PDB file of C-alpha atoms and ligand atoms in Angstrom:
ATOM      1  CA  UNK S   2       2.267   5.963 -22.204  1.00 83.00           C
ATOM      2  CA  UNK S   3       0.909   7.030 -18.735  1.00 93.00           C
ATOM      3  CA  UNK S   4      -2.324   8.596 -17.790  1.00 96.00           C
ATOM      4  CA  UNK S   5      -2.386  11.980 -16.571  1.00 97.00           C
ATOM      5  CA  UNK S   6      -3.640  10.441 -13.203  1.00 96.00           C
ATOM      6  CA  UNK S   7      -0.528   8.285 -12.860  1.00 96.00           C
ATOM      7  CA  UNK S   8       1.620  11.203 -13.611  1.00 97.00           C
ATOM      8  CA  UNK S   9       0.132  13.359 -11.123  1.00 97.00           C
ATOM      9  CA  UNK S  10       0.198  10.689  -8.467  1.00 97.00           C
ATOM     10  CA  UNK S  11       3.675  10.282  -9.410  1.00 96.00           C
ATOM     11  CA  UNK S  12       4.796  14.031  -9.592  1.00 96.00           C
ATOM     12  CA  UNK S  13       2.743  14.548  -6.388  1.00 97.00           C
ATOM     13  CA  UNK S  14       2.154  11.581  -4.373  1.00 97.00           C
ATOM     14  CA  UNK S  15      -0.414  11.484  -1.382  1.00 97.00           C
ATOM     15  CA  UNK S  16       0.308  10.193   1.869  1.00 98.00           C
ATOM     16  CA  UNK S  17       4.184   9.786   1.925  1.00 97.00           C
ATOM     17  CA  UNK S  18       5.795   9.023   5.183  1.00 97.00           C
ATOM     18  CA  UNK S  19       5.612   7.431   8.262  1.00 97.00           C
ATOM     19  CA  UNK S  20       3.498   6.671  10.989  1.00 98.00           C
ATOM     20  CA  UNK S  21       4.950   6.341  14.537  1.00 96.00           C
ATOM     21  CA  UNK S  22       3.347   3.341  16.419  1.00 95.00           C
ATOM     22  CA  UNK S  23       1.275   2.412  13.630  1.00 97.00           C
ATOM     23  CA  UNK S  24      -1.676  -0.064  14.351  1.00 97.00           C
ATOM     24  CA  UNK S  25      -0.209  -1.934  11.299  1.00 97.00           C
ATOM     25  CA  UNK S  26       3.130  -2.072   8.857  1.00 97.00           C
ATOM     26  CA  UNK S  27       3.527  -3.868   6.019  1.00 96.00           C
ATOM     27  CA  UNK S  28       6.588  -4.078   3.524  1.00 96.00           C
ATOM     28  CA  UNK S  29       6.674  -6.075   0.483  1.00 96.00           C
ATOM     29  CA  UNK S  30       9.168  -6.683  -2.183  1.00 93.00           C
ATOM     30  CA  UNK S  31       9.007  -7.556  -5.760  1.00 87.00           C
ATOM     31  CA  UNK S  32      11.831 -10.263  -6.352  1.00 82.00           C
ATOM     32  CA  UNK S  33      11.950  -9.394  -9.947  1.00 82.00           C
ATOM     33  CA  UNK S  34      12.718  -6.049 -10.180  1.00 89.00           C
ATOM     34  CA  UNK S  35      13.682  -5.435  -6.522  1.00 90.00           C
ATOM     35  CA  UNK S  36      11.375  -2.696  -5.578  1.00 93.00           C
ATOM     36  CA  UNK S  37       9.890  -2.261  -2.038  1.00 94.00           C
ATOM     37  CA  UNK S  38       6.977  -0.817  -0.572  1.00 94.00           C
ATOM     38  CA  UNK S  39       6.039  -0.091   2.792  1.00 96.00           C
ATOM     39  CA  UNK S  40       2.499   0.958   4.019  1.00 97.00           C
ATOM     40  CA  UNK S  41       2.004   2.041   7.454  1.00 98.00           C
ATOM     41  CA  UNK S  42      -2.101   2.282   8.842  1.00 98.00           C
ATOM     42  CA  UNK S  43      -3.355   3.951  11.908  1.00 98.00           C
ATOM     43  CA  UNK S  44      -6.640   1.926  12.688  1.00 98.00           C
ATOM     44  CA  UNK S  45      -9.255   3.083  15.555  1.00 97.00           C
ATOM     45  CA  UNK S  46     -11.127   0.846  17.967  1.00 96.00           C
ATOM     46  CA  UNK S  47     -13.949   0.547  15.203  1.00 96.00           C
ATOM     47  CA  UNK S  48     -11.712  -0.814  12.842  1.00 96.00           C
ATOM     48  CA  UNK S  49     -11.762   2.308  10.573  1.00 98.00           C
ATOM     49  CA  UNK S  50      -8.401   3.344   8.948  1.00 98.00           C
ATOM     50  CA  UNK S  51      -7.949   6.909  10.343  1.00 98.00           C
ATOM     51  CA  UNK S  52      -4.565   7.712   8.198  1.00 98.00           C
ATOM     52  CA  UNK S  53      -2.131   5.712   5.869  1.00 98.00           C
ATOM     53  CA  UNK S  54       1.199   6.730   4.868  1.00 98.00           C
ATOM     54  CA  UNK S  55       3.696   4.980   2.353  1.00 97.00           C
ATOM     55  CA  UNK S  56       7.042   4.794   1.507  1.00 95.00           C
ATOM     56  CA  UNK S  57       8.286   3.088  -2.028  1.00 93.00           C
ATOM     57  CA  UNK S  58      11.733   2.592  -3.216  1.00 91.00           C
ATOM     58  CA  UNK S  59      10.713   1.634  -6.719  1.00 90.00           C
ATOM     59  CA  UNK S  60       9.466   2.705 -10.075  1.00 93.00           C
ATOM     60  CA  UNK S  61       7.164   5.716 -11.033  1.00 94.00           C
ATOM     61  CA  UNK S  62       4.265   3.218 -11.532  1.00 95.00           C
ATOM     62  CA  UNK S  63       4.927   1.873  -7.987  1.00 95.00           C
ATOM     63  CA  UNK S  64       4.898   5.279  -6.379  1.00 96.00           C
ATOM     64  CA  UNK S  65       1.571   6.386  -8.521  1.00 97.00           C
ATOM     65  CA  UNK S  66      -0.194   3.126  -7.229  1.00 96.00           C
ATOM     66  CA  UNK S  67       0.904   3.359  -3.704  1.00 96.00           C
ATOM     67  CA  UNK S  68       0.030   6.845  -3.745  1.00 97.00           C
ATOM     68  CA  UNK S  69      -3.691   6.094  -5.074  1.00 97.00           C
ATOM     69  CA  UNK S  70      -3.888   2.877  -2.853  1.00 97.00           C
ATOM     70  CA  UNK S  71      -3.244   5.156   0.100  1.00 97.00           C
ATOM     71  CA  UNK S  72      -6.230   7.311  -1.266  1.00 98.00           C
ATOM     72  CA  UNK S  73      -8.549   4.437  -1.329  1.00 97.00           C
ATOM     73  CA  UNK S  74      -8.271   2.950   1.903  1.00 97.00           C
ATOM     74  CA  UNK S  75      -8.355   6.032   4.139  1.00 98.00           C
ATOM     75  CA  UNK S  76     -11.444   6.007   5.834  1.00 98.00           C
ATOM     76  CA  UNK S  77     -12.282   2.749   5.190  1.00 97.00           C
ATOM     77  CA  UNK S  78     -13.058  -0.292   7.364  1.00 97.00           C
ATOM     78  CA  UNK S  79     -10.412  -2.950   7.476  1.00 97.00           C
ATOM     79  CA  UNK S  80     -12.521  -4.986   5.802  1.00 96.00           C
ATOM     80  CA  UNK S  81     -13.478  -2.847   3.016  1.00 96.00           C
ATOM     81  CA  UNK S  82      -9.742  -1.969   2.455  1.00 96.00           C
ATOM     82  CA  UNK S  83      -9.184  -5.888   2.143  1.00 94.00           C
ATOM     83  CA  UNK S  84     -11.456  -5.602  -0.939  1.00 93.00           C
ATOM     84  CA  UNK S  85      -9.325  -3.313  -2.795  1.00 93.00           C
ATOM     85  CA  UNK S  86      -7.639  -5.014  -5.286  1.00 93.00           C
ATOM     86  CA  UNK S  87      -4.771  -3.783  -7.553  1.00 93.00           C
ATOM     87  CA  UNK S  88      -7.523  -3.724 -10.266  1.00 95.00           C
ATOM     88  CA  UNK S  89      -9.311  -1.161  -8.418  1.00 95.00           C
ATOM     89  CA  UNK S  90      -6.400   0.941  -7.982  1.00 95.00           C
ATOM     90  CA  UNK S  91      -5.528   0.885 -11.649  1.00 96.00           C
ATOM     91  CA  UNK S  92      -9.028   1.859 -12.825  1.00 96.00           C
ATOM     92  CA  UNK S  93      -8.685   4.535 -10.160  1.00 97.00           C
ATOM     93  CA  UNK S  94      -5.611   5.593 -12.201  1.00 97.00           C
ATOM     94  CA  UNK S  95      -7.046   5.234 -15.562  1.00 97.00           C
ATOM     95  CA  UNK S  96      -5.060   2.101 -16.316  1.00 96.00           C
ATOM     96  CA  UNK S  97      -1.501   1.301 -16.427  1.00 95.00           C
ATOM     97  CA  UNK S  98       0.612  -0.081 -19.478  1.00 94.00           C
ATOM     98  CA  UNK S  99       0.588  -4.059 -19.311  1.00 93.00           C
ATOM     99  CA  UNK S 100       4.534  -4.080 -18.311  1.00 92.00           C
ATOM    100  CA  UNK S 101       3.647  -2.222 -15.571  1.00 92.00           C
ATOM    101  CA  UNK S 102       0.652  -4.114 -13.955  1.00 91.00           C
ATOM    102  CA  UNK S 103       3.057  -6.145 -11.635  1.00 90.00           C
ATOM    103  CA  UNK S 104       3.779  -2.640  -9.882  1.00 91.00           C
ATOM    104  CA  UNK S 105       0.053  -2.083  -8.909  1.00 91.00           C
ATOM    105  CA  UNK S 106       0.273  -5.632  -7.415  1.00 91.00           C
ATOM    106  CA  UNK S 107       2.787  -4.639  -5.090  1.00 91.00           C
ATOM    107  CA  UNK S 108       0.226  -1.821  -3.681  1.00 90.00           C
ATOM    108  CA  UNK S 109      -2.429  -4.320  -3.184  1.00 92.00           C
ATOM    109  CA  UNK S 110       0.240  -6.678  -1.266  1.00 94.00           C
ATOM    110  CA  UNK S 111       1.644  -3.927   0.928  1.00 95.00           C
ATOM    111  CA  UNK S 112      -2.003  -3.242   2.037  1.00 96.00           C
ATOM    112  CA  UNK S 113      -2.486  -6.762   2.815  1.00 96.00           C
ATOM    113  CA  UNK S 114       0.792  -7.140   4.624  1.00 97.00           C
ATOM    114  CA  UNK S 115      -0.069  -4.171   7.066  1.00 97.00           C
ATOM    115  CA  UNK S 116      -3.284  -5.388   7.414  1.00 97.00           C
ATOM    116  CA  UNK S 117      -1.934  -8.920   8.597  1.00 97.00           C
ATOM    117  CA  UNK S 118       0.511  -6.965  10.812  1.00 97.00           C
ATOM    118  CA  UNK S 119      -2.497  -5.324  12.298  1.00 97.00           C
ATOM    119  CA  UNK S 120      -4.704  -8.385  12.647  1.00 96.00           C
ATOM    120  CA  UNK S 121      -1.835 -10.427  14.113  1.00 95.00           C
ATOM    121  CA  UNK S 122      -0.909  -7.758  16.636  1.00 95.00           C
ATOM    122  CA  UNK S 123      -4.318  -7.086  17.628  1.00 94.00           C
ATOM    123  CA  UNK S 124      -5.685 -10.587  17.562  1.00 94.00           C
ATOM    124  CA  UNK S 125      -8.363  -9.471  15.092  1.00 92.00           C
ATOM    125  CA  UNK S 126      -9.339 -11.931  12.217  1.00 90.00           C
ATOM    126  CA  UNK S 127     -10.037 -10.100   8.789  1.00 90.00           C
ATOM    127  CA  UNK S 128     -12.191 -12.329   6.548  1.00 89.00           C
ATOM    128  CA  UNK S 129     -10.312 -13.583   3.335  1.00 90.00           C
ATOM    129  CA  UNK S 130      -6.912 -12.174   4.466  1.00 92.00           C
ATOM    130  CA  UNK S 131      -3.635 -14.308   4.141  1.00 89.00           C
ATOM    131  CA  UNK S 132       0.081 -12.932   4.611  1.00 89.00           C
ATOM    132  CA  UNK S 133       1.251 -11.982   1.346  1.00 87.00           C
ATOM    133  CA  UNK S 134       4.188 -14.177  -0.263  1.00 85.00           C
ATOM    134  CA  UNK S 135       5.828 -11.148  -0.882  1.00 88.00           C
ATOM    135  CA  UNK S 136       6.039  -9.843   2.553  1.00 89.00           C
ATOM    136  CA  UNK S 137       9.615  -9.154   3.865  1.00 89.00           C
ATOM    137  CA  UNK S 138       8.738  -8.180   7.331  1.00 82.00           C
ATOM    138  CA  UNK S 139      10.934  -5.654   9.091  1.00 73.00           C
ATOM    139  CA  UNK S 140      13.626  -5.125   6.399  1.00 64.00           C
ATOM    140  CA  UNK S 141      14.880  -1.478   6.257  1.00 58.00           C
ATOM    141  CA  UNK S 142      13.516   0.748   3.585  1.00 56.00           C
ATOM    142  CA  UNK S 143      16.648   2.655   2.606  1.00 56.00           C
ATOM    143  CA  UNK S 144      15.103   5.038   0.078  1.00 50.00           C
ATOM    144  CA  UNK S 145      12.994   7.934   1.529  1.00 47.00           C
ATOM    145  CA  UNK S 146      11.177  10.737  -0.058  1.00 45.00           C
TER     146      UNK S 146
HETATM  147 FE1  FES Q  15       9.279  -2.628  -9.826  1.00 72.13          FE
HETATM  148 FE2  FES Q  15       7.431  -1.168 -11.148  1.00 72.13          FE
HETATM  149  S1  FES Q  15       9.024  -1.977 -11.901  1.00 72.13           S
HETATM  150  S2  FES Q  15       7.548  -2.228  -8.994  1.00 72.13           S
END
């Protein structure tokens, strides 16, 4: 049912954790399943994402997609990170079962929420970026890995 890459990122998620004084942090929630994802971005003066960490309180597909999404945005400019869609994350994972597609949306939205936080805090406009509807702000993520 799941690709080897999904299983690999689920069992060995990359970039799990927190970044203290992150340049941007975004937390999004899925109203249907209740899963929550938080992404921290460390962005340098040239608007390049130096580091990224995540915490996901959610299903295996949410963990795998967060992990892959962090790998895809690391080292990218904020503008390039903005272009990374859930489709790109799914492709990088060799696909997800149709019932799990919404989990990958959470990863895309968490990145957008973190970029939104960064743009607000630093007064920087990122082309095409809007605040995700699923942004739940500072709400605590209870579960940790
Ligand atoms: Fe909720 Fe996967 S079932 S994110």
